[in-house]
mmCIF file of C-alpha atoms and ligand atoms in Angstrom:
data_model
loop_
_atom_site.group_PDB
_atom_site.id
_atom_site.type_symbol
_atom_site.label_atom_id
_atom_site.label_comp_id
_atom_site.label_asym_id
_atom_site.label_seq_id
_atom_site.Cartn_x
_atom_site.Cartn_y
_atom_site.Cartn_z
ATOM 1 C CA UNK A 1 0.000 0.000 0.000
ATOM 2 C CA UNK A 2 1.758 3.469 -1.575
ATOM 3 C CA UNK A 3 2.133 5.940 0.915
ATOM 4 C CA UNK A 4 2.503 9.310 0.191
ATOM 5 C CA UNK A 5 3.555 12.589 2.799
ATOM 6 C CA UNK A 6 2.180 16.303 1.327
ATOM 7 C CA UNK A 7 3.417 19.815 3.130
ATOM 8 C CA UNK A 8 2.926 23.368 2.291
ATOM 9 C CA UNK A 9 6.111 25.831 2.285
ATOM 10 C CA UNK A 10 7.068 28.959 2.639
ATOM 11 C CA UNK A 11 4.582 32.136 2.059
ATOM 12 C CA UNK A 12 0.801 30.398 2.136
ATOM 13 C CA UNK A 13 -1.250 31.446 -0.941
ATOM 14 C CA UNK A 14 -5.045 30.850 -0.925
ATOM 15 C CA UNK A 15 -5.645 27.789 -2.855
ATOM 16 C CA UNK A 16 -3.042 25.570 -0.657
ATOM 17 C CA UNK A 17 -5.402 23.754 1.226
ATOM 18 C CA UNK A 18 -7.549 22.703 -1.866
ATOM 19 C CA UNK A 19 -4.095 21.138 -3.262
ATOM 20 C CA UNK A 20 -3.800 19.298 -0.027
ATOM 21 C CA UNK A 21 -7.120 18.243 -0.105
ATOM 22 C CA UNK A 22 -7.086 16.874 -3.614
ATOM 23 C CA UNK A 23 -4.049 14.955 -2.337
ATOM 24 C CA UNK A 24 -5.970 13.327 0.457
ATOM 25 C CA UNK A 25 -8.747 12.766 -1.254
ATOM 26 C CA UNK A 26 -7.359 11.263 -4.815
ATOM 27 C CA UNK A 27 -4.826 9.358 -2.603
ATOM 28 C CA UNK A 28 -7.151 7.731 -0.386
ATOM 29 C CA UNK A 29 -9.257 7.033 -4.320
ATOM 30 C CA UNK A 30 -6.282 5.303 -5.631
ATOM 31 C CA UNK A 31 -5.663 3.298 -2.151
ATOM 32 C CA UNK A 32 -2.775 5.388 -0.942
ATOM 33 C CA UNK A 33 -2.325 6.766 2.860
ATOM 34 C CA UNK A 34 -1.806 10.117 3.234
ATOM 35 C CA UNK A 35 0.259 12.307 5.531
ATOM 36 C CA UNK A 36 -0.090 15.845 6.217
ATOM 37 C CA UNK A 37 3.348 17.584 7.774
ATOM 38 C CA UNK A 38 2.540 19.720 10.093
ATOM 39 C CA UNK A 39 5.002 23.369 10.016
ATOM 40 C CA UNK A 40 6.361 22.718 6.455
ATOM 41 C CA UNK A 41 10.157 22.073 6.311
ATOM 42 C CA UNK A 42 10.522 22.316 9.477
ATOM 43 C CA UNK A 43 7.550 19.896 10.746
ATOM 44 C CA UNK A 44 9.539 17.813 8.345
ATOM 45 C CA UNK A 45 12.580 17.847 9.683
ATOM 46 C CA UNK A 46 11.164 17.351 13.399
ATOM 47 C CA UNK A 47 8.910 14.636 12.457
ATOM 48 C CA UNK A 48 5.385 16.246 12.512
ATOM 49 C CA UNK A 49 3.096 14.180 10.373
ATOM 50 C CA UNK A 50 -0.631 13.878 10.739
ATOM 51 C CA UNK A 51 -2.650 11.777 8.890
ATOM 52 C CA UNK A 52 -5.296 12.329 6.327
ATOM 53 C CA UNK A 53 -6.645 9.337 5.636
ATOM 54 C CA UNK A 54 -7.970 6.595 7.595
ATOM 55 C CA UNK A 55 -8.479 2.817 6.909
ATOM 56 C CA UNK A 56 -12.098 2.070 6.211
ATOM 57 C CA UNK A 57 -13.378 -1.408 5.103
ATOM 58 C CA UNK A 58 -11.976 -1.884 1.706
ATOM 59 C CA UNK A 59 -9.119 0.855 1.311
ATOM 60 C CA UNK A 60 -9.125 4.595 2.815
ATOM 61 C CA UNK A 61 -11.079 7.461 3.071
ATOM 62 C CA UNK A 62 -9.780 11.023 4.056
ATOM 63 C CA UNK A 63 -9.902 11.996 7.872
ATOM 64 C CA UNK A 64 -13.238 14.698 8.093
ATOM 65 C CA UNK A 65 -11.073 17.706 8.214
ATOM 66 C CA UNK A 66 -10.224 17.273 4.681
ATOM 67 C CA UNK A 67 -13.604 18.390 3.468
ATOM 68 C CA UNK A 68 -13.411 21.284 5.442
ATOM 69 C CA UNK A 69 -10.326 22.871 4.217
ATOM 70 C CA UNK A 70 -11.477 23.473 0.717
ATOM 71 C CA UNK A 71 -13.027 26.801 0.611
ATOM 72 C CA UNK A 72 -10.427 27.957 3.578
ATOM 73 C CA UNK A 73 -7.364 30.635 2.639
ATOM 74 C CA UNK A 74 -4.318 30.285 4.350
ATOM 75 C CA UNK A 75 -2.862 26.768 5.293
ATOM 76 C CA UNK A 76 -4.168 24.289 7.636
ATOM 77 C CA UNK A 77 -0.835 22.252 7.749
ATOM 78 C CA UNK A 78 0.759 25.355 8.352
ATOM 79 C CA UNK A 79 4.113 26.541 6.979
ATOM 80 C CA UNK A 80 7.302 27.802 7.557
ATOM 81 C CA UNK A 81 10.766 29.345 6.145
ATOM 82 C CA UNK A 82 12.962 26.585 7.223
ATOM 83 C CA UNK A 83 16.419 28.098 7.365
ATOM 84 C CA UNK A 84 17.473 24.068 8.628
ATOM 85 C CA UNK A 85 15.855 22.766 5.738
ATOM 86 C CA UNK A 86 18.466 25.037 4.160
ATOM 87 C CA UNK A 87 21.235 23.006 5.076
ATOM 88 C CA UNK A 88 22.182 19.029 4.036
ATOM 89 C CA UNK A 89 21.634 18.161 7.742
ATOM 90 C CA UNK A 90 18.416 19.479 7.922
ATOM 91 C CA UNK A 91 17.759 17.627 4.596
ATOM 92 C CA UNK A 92 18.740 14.394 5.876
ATOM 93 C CA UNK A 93 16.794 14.273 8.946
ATOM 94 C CA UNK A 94 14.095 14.921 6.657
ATOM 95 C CA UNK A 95 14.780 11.862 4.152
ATOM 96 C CA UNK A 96 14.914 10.136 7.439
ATOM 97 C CA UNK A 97 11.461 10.424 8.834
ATOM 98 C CA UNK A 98 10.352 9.602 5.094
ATOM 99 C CA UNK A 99 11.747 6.692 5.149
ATOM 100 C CA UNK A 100 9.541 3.795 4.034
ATOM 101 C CA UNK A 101 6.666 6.182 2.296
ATOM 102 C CA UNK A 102 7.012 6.201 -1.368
ATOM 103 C CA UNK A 103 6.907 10.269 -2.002
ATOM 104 C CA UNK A 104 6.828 13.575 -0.935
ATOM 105 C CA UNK A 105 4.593 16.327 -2.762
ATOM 106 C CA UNK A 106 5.608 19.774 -1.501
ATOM 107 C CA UNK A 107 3.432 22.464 -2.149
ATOM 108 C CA UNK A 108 5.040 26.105 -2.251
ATOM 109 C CA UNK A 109 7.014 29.009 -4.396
ATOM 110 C CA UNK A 110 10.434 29.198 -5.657
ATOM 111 C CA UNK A 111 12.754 28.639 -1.911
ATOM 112 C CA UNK A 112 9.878 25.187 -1.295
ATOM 113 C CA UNK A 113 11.018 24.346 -5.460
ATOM 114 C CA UNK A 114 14.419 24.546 -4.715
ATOM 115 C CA UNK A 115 14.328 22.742 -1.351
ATOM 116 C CA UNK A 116 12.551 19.899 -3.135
ATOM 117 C CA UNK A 117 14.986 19.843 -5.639
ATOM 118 C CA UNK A 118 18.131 19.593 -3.139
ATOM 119 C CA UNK A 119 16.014 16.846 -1.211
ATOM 120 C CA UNK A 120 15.229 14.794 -4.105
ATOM 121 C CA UNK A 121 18.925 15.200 -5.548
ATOM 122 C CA UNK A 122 21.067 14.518 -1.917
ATOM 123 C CA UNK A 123 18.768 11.729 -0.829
ATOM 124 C CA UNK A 124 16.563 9.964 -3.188
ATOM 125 C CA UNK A 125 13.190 10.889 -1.971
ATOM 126 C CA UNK A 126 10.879 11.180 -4.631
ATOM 127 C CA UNK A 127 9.442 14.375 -4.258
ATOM 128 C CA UNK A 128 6.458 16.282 -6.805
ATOM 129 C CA UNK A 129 6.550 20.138 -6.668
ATOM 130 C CA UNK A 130 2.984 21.717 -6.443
ATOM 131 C CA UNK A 131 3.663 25.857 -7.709
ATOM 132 C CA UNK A 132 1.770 27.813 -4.848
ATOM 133 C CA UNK A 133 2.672 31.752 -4.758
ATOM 134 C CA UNK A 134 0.473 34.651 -4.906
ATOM 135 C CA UNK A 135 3.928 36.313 -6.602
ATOM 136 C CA UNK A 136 3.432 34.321 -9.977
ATOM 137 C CA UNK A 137 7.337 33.791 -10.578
ATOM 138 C CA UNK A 138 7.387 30.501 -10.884
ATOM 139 C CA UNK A 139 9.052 29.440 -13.913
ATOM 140 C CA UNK A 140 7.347 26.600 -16.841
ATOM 141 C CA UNK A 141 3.900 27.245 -15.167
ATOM 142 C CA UNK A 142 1.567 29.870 -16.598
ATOM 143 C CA UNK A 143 0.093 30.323 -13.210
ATOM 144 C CA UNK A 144 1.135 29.280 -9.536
ATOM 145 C CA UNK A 145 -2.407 29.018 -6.911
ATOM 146 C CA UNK A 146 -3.050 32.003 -5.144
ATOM 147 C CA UNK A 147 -2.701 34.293 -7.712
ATOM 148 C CA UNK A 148 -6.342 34.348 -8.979
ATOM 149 C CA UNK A 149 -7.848 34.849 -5.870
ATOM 150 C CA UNK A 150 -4.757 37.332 -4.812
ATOM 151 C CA UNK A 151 -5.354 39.436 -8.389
ATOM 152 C CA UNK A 152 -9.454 39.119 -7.161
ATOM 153 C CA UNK A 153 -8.344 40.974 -3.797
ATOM 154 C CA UNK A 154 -6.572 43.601 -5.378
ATOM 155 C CA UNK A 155 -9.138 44.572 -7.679
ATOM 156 C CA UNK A 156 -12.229 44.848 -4.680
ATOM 157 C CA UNK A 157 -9.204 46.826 -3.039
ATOM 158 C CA UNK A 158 -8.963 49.119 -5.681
ATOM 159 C CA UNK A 159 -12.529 49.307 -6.527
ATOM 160 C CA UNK A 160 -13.086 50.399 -2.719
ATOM 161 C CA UNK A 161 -10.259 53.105 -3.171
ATOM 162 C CA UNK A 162 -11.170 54.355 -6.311
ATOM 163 C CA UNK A 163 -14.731 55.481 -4.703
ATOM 164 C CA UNK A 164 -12.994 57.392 -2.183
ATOM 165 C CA UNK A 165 -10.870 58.915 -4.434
ATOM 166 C CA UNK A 166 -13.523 59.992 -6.527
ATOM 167 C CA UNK A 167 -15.211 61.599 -3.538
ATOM 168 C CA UNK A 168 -12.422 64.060 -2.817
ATOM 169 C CA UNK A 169 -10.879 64.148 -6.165
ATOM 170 C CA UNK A 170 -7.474 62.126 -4.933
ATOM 171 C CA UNK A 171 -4.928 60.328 -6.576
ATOM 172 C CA UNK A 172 -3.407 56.813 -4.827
ATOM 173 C CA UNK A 173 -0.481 55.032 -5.104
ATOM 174 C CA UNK A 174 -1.882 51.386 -3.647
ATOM 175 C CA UNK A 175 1.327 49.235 -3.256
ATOM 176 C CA UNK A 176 0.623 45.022 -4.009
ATOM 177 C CA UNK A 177 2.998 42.090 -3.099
ATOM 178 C CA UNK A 178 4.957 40.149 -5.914
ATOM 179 C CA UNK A 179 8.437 40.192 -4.108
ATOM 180 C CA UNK A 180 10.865 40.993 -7.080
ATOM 181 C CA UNK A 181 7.904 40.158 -9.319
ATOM 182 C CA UNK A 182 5.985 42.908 -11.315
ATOM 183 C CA UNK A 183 2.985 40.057 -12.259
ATOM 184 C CA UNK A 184 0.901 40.965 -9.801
ATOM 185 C CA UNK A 185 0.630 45.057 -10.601
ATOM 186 C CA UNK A 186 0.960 44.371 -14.097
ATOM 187 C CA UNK A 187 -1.897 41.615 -14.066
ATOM 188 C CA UNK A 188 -3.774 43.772 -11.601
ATOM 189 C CA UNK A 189 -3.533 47.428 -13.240
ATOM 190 C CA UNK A 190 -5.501 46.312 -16.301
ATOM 191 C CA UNK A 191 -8.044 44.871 -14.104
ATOM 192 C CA UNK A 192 -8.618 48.258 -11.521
ATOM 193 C CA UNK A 193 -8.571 50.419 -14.288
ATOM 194 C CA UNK A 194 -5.319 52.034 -13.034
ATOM 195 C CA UNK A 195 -4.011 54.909 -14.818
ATOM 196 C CA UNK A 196 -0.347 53.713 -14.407
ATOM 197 C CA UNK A 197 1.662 50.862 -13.481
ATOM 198 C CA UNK A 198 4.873 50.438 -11.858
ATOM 199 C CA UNK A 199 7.168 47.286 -11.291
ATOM 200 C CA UNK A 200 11.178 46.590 -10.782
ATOM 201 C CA UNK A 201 11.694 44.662 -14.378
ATOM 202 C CA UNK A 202 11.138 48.415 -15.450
ATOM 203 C CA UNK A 203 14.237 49.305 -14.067
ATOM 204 C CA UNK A 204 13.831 52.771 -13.269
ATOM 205 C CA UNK A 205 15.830 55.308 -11.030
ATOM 206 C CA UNK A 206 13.874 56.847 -8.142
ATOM 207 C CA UNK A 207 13.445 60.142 -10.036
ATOM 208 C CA UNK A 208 11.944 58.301 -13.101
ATOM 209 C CA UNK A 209 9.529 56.679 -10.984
ATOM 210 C CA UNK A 210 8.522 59.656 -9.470
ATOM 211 C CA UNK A 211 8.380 61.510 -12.684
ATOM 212 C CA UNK A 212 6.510 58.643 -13.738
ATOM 213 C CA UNK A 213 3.658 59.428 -11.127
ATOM 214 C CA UNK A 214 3.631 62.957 -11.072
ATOM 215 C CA UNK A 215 3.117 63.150 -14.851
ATOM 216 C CA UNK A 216 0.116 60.856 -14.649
ATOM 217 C CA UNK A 217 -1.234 63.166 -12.200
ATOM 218 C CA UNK A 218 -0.693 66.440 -13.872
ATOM 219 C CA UNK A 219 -1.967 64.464 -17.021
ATOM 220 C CA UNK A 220 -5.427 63.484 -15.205
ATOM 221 C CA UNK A 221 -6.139 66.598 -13.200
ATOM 222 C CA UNK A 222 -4.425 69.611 -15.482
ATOM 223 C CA UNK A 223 -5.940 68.587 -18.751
ATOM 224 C CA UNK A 224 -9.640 68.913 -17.374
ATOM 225 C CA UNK A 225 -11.048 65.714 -18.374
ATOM 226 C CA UNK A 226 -13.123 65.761 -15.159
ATOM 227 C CA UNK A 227 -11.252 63.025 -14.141
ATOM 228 C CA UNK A 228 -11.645 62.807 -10.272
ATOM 229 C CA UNK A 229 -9.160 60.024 -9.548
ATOM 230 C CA UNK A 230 -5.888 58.822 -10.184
ATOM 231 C CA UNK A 231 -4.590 55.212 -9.545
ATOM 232 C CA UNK A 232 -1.283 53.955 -9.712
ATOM 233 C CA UNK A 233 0.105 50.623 -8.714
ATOM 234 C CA UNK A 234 3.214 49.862 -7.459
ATOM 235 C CA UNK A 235 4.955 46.524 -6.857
ATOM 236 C CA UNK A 236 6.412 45.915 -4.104
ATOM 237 C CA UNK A 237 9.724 45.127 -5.758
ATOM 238 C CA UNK A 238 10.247 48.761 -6.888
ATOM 239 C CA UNK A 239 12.824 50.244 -4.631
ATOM 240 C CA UNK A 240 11.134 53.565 -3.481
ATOM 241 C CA UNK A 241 8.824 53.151 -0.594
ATOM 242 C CA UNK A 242 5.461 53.967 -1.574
ATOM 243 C CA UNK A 243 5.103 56.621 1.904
ATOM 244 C CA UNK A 244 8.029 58.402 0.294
ATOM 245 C CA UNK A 245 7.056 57.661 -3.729
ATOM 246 C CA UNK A 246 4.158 59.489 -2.417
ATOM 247 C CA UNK A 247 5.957 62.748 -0.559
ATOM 248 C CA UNK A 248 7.896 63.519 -2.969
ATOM 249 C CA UNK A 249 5.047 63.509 -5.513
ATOM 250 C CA UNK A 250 3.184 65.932 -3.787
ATOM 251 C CA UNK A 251 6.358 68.101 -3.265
ATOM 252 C CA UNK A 252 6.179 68.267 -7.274
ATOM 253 C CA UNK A 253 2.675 68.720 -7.645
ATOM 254 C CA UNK A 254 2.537 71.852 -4.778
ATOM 255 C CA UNK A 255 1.262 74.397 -8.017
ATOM 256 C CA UNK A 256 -1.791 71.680 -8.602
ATOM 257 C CA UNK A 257 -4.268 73.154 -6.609
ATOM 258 C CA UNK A 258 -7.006 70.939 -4.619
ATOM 259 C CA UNK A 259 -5.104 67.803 -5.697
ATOM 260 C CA UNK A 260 -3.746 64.993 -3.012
ATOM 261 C CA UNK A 261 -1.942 61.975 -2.983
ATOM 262 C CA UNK A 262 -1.972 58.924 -0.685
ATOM 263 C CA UNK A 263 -0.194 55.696 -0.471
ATOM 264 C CA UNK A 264 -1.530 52.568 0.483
ATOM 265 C CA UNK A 265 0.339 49.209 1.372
ATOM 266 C CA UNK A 266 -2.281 46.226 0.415
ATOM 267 C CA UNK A 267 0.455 44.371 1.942
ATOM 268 C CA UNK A 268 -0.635 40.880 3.966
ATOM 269 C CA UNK A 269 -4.323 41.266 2.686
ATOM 270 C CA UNK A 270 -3.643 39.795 -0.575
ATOM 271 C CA UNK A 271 -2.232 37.165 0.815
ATOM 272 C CA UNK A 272 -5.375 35.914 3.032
ATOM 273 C CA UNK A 273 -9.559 34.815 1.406
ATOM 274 C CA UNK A 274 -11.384 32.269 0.414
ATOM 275 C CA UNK A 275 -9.911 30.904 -2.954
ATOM 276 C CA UNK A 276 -11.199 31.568 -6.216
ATOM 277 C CA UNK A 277 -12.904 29.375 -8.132
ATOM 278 C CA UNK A 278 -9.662 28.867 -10.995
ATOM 279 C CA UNK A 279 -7.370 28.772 -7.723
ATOM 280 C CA UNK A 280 -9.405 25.750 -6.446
ATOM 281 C CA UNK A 281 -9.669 24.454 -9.505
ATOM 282 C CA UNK A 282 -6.194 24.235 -10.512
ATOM 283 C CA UNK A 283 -5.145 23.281 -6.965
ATOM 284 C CA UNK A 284 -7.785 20.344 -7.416
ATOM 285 C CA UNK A 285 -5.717 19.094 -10.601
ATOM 286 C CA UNK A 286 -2.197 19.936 -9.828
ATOM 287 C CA UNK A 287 -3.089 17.525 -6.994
ATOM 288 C CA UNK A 288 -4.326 14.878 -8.709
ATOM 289 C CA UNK A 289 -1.405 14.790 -11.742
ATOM 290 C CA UNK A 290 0.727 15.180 -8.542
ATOM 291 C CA UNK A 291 -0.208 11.872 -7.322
ATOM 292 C CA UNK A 292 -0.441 10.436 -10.394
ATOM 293 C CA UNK A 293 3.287 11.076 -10.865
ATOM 294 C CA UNK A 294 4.131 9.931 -7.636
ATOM 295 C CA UNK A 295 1.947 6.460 -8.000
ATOM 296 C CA UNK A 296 3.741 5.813 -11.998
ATOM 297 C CA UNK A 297 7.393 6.070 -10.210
ATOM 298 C CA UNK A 298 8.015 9.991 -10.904
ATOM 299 C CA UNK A 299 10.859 12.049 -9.094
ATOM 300 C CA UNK A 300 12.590 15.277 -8.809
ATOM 301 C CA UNK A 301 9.548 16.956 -11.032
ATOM 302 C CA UNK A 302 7.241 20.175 -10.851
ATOM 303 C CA UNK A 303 3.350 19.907 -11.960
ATOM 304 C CA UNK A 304 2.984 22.799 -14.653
ATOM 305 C CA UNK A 305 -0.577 24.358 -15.005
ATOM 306 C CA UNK A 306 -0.696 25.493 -19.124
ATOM 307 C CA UNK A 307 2.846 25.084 -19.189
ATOM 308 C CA UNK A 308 4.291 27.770 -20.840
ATOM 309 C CA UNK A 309 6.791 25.636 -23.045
ATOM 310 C CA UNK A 310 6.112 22.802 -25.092
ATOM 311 C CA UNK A 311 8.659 20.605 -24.351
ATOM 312 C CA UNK A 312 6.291 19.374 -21.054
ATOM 313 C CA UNK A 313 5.969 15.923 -19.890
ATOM 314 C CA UNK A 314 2.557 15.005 -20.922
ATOM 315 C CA UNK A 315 0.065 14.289 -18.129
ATOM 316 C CA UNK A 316 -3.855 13.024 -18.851
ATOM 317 C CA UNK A 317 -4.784 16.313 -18.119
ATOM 318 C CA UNK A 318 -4.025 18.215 -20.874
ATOM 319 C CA UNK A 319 -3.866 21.517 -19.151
ATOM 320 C CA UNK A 320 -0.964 19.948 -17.023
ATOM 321 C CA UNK A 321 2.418 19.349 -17.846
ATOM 322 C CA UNK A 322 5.321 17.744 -15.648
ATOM 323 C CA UNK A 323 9.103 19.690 -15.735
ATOM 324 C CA UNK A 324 12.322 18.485 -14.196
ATOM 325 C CA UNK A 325 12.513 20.680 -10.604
ATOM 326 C CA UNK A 326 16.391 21.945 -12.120
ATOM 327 C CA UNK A 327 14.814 23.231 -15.474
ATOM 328 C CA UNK A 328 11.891 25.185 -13.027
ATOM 329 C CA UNK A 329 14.577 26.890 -10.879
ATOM 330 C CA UNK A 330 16.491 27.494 -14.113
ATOM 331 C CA UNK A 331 13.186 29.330 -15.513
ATOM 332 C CA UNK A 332 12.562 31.282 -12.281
ATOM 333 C CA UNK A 333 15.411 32.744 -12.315
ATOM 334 C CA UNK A 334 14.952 34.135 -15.959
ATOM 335 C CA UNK A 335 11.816 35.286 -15.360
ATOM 336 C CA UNK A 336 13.462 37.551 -12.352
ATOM 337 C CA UNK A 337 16.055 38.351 -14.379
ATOM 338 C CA UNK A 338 13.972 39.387 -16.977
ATOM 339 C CA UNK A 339 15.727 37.206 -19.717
ATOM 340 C CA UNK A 340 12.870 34.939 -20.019
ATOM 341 C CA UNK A 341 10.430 34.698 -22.956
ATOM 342 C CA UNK A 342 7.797 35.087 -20.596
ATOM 343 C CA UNK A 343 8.902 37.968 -18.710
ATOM 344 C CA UNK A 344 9.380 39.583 -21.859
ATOM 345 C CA UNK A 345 5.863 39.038 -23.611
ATOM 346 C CA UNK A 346 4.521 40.358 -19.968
ATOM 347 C CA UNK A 347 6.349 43.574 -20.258
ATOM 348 C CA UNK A 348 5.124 44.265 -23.986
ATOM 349 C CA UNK A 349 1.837 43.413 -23.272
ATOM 350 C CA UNK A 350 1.949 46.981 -20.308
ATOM 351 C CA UNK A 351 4.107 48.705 -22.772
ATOM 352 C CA UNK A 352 1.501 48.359 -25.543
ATOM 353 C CA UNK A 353 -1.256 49.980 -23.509
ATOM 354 C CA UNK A 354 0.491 51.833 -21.529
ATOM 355 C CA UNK A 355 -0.003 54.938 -23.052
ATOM 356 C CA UNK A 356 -4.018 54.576 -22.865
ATOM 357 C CA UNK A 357 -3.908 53.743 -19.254
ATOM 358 C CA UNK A 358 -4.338 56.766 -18.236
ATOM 359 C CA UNK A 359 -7.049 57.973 -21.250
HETATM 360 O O1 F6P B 1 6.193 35.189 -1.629
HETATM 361 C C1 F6P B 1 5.004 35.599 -1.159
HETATM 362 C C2 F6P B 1 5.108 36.902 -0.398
HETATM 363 O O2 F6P B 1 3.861 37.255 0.046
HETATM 364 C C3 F6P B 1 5.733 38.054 -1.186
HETATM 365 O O3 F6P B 1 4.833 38.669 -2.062
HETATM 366 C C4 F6P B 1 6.192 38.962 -0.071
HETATM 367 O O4 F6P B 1 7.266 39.759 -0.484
HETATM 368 C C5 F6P B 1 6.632 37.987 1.008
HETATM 369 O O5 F6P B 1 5.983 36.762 0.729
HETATM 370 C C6 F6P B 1 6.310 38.407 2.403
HETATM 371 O O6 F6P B 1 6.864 37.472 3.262
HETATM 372 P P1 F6P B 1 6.460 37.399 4.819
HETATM 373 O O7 F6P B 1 5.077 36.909 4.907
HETATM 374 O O8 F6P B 1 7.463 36.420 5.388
HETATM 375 O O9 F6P B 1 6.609 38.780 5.335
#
């Protein structure tokens, strides 16, 4: 009887439990027992497992609480940023309390990939990578879970602002999460109806970027269009806080009479809610070709949703593709770098409308 172990790592990202639920659940389907790890990494390391599944006449069925964490954000295993699990000790006490279980599936961004990857490569353990980051920089996947239902926050955020705004005739800078990632403003921007967009692969100087928001301002409130609001959004990743993005706008914008600007940090909000419907549906699937990959003898590998490059081990779900864990890390770190196909079609896609944004 195949058992299997399945943690989440690193920042949650609504959408995490439905992965470990479809674990549970398709494991206990195909006769496998199922472990939760408690803590990530660390629970790993320290031997925290729970189970969820139990024997029942004829094979398993997942433990109650399973059915409960689907529409929940956040992480019911809990997580953790497992500076041990950084080290080849840490790793081997891990491989350790594996022993005798025939996989691990870790669910979790870039530091979780690359963690699985040294695991799988130092000790054997055959472990399946499950792409969970609000941040969307995980290379070979078109999407990671939690960014649906993160994008989904930002927008009611924005909507919310944007009324106020209106009401006093305001402009906001509202500042999003993403890390070194732009996704999340760029995806985002489009979505609010922002007038202007601002993320690190940009590469601007602190006095373009706040050239970059004053002229949107004096663009929206000089000409008089009747516009009442201004929105800009800034990543996280650009390296001008938005308090002081914002003080320095207003020291520019001193002859603009009646006008104000305000920052907002969305901050940890985006990272909490229910999960979207796509993020619980690709969670539900990543799962299952997860499990699938573990049960047909796979290793070392990251489950793709829409993989972004062909070369993809084929799953029976055609929307999911399998990638070796070394070629994902590989593909991360072009996509931060900016070098990456991907990044690149991203960045054309703002500078195309960039120009209307603010229409
Ligand atoms: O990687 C997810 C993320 O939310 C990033 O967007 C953000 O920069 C970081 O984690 C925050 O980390 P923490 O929750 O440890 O402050």
């Amino acid at each position: 009887m195949p058992t299997i172990a399945v943690l989440t790592s690193g920042g949650d990202a609504p959408g995490m439990n439905a992965a470990v639920r479809a674990v549970a659940k398709l494991g206990a389907g195909r006769g496998v027992q199922v472990f939760g790890v408690e803590g990530g990494y660390d629970g790993l390391i320290n031997g925290s497992f729970r189970p969820l599944t139990k024997a029942a006449s004829g094979g398993w069925l997942p433990e109650r609480e399973v059915d409960r964490m689907l529409g929940r954000g956040g992480t019911i295993l809990g997580s953790s940023r497992s500076a041990r699990f950084r080290e080849p000790e840490g790793r081997a006490a891990a491989a350790k309390n594996l022993s005798g279980m025939d996989g691990l599936i870790a669910i979790g961004g870039n530091g979780t990939l690359r963690g699985a990857h040294a695991l799988a490569v130092e000790t054997g353990v055959r472990v399946i990578g499950i792409p969970a980051s609000i941040d969307n920089d995980i290379g070979c996947t078109s999407l990671s879970i939690g960014v649906d239902t993160a994008l989904n926050t930002i927008v009611e955020a924005c909507d919310k602002i944007s009324d106020t705004a209106r009401a006093h005739k305001r402009a906001f800078v509202v500042e999003v999460m993403g890390r070194e990632s732009g996704y999340l403003a760029m995806a985002s921007a489009v979505a609010a109806g922002a007038d202007a967009v601002l993320f690190r692969e940009q590469g601007r100087t602190e006095d373009e970027v706040v050239s970059a928001v004053e002229k949107v301002v004096r663009e929206s409130f000089e000409r008089d269009r009747g516009k009442r609001r201004t929105l800009v959004i800034k990543a996280e990743g650009v390296p001008v806080p938005c308090t002081r993005l914002v003080r320095e706008v207003d020291e520019r914008l001193v002859d603009l009479e009646g006008v104000e600007c305000r920052a907002i940090v969305l901050g940890h909000l985006v990272r909490g809610g229910s999960p979207s419907y796509l993020d619980r549906m690709i969670a539900g699937r990543l799962g299952l070709m997860a499990v699938e990959a573990i049960l047909h003898g796979a290793g070392d590998e990251m489950v793709a949703w829409r993989p972004v490059f062909p070369d993809a081990i084929e799953t029976s779900d055609a929307n999911v593709g399998r990638f070796p864990l070394e070629r994902v890390i590989e593909e991360s770190q072009a996509l931060l770098e900016g070098t990456s196909p991907v990044t690149r079609r991203r960045m054309a896609l703002i500078e195309a409308v960039e120009g209307v944004l603010a229409l």
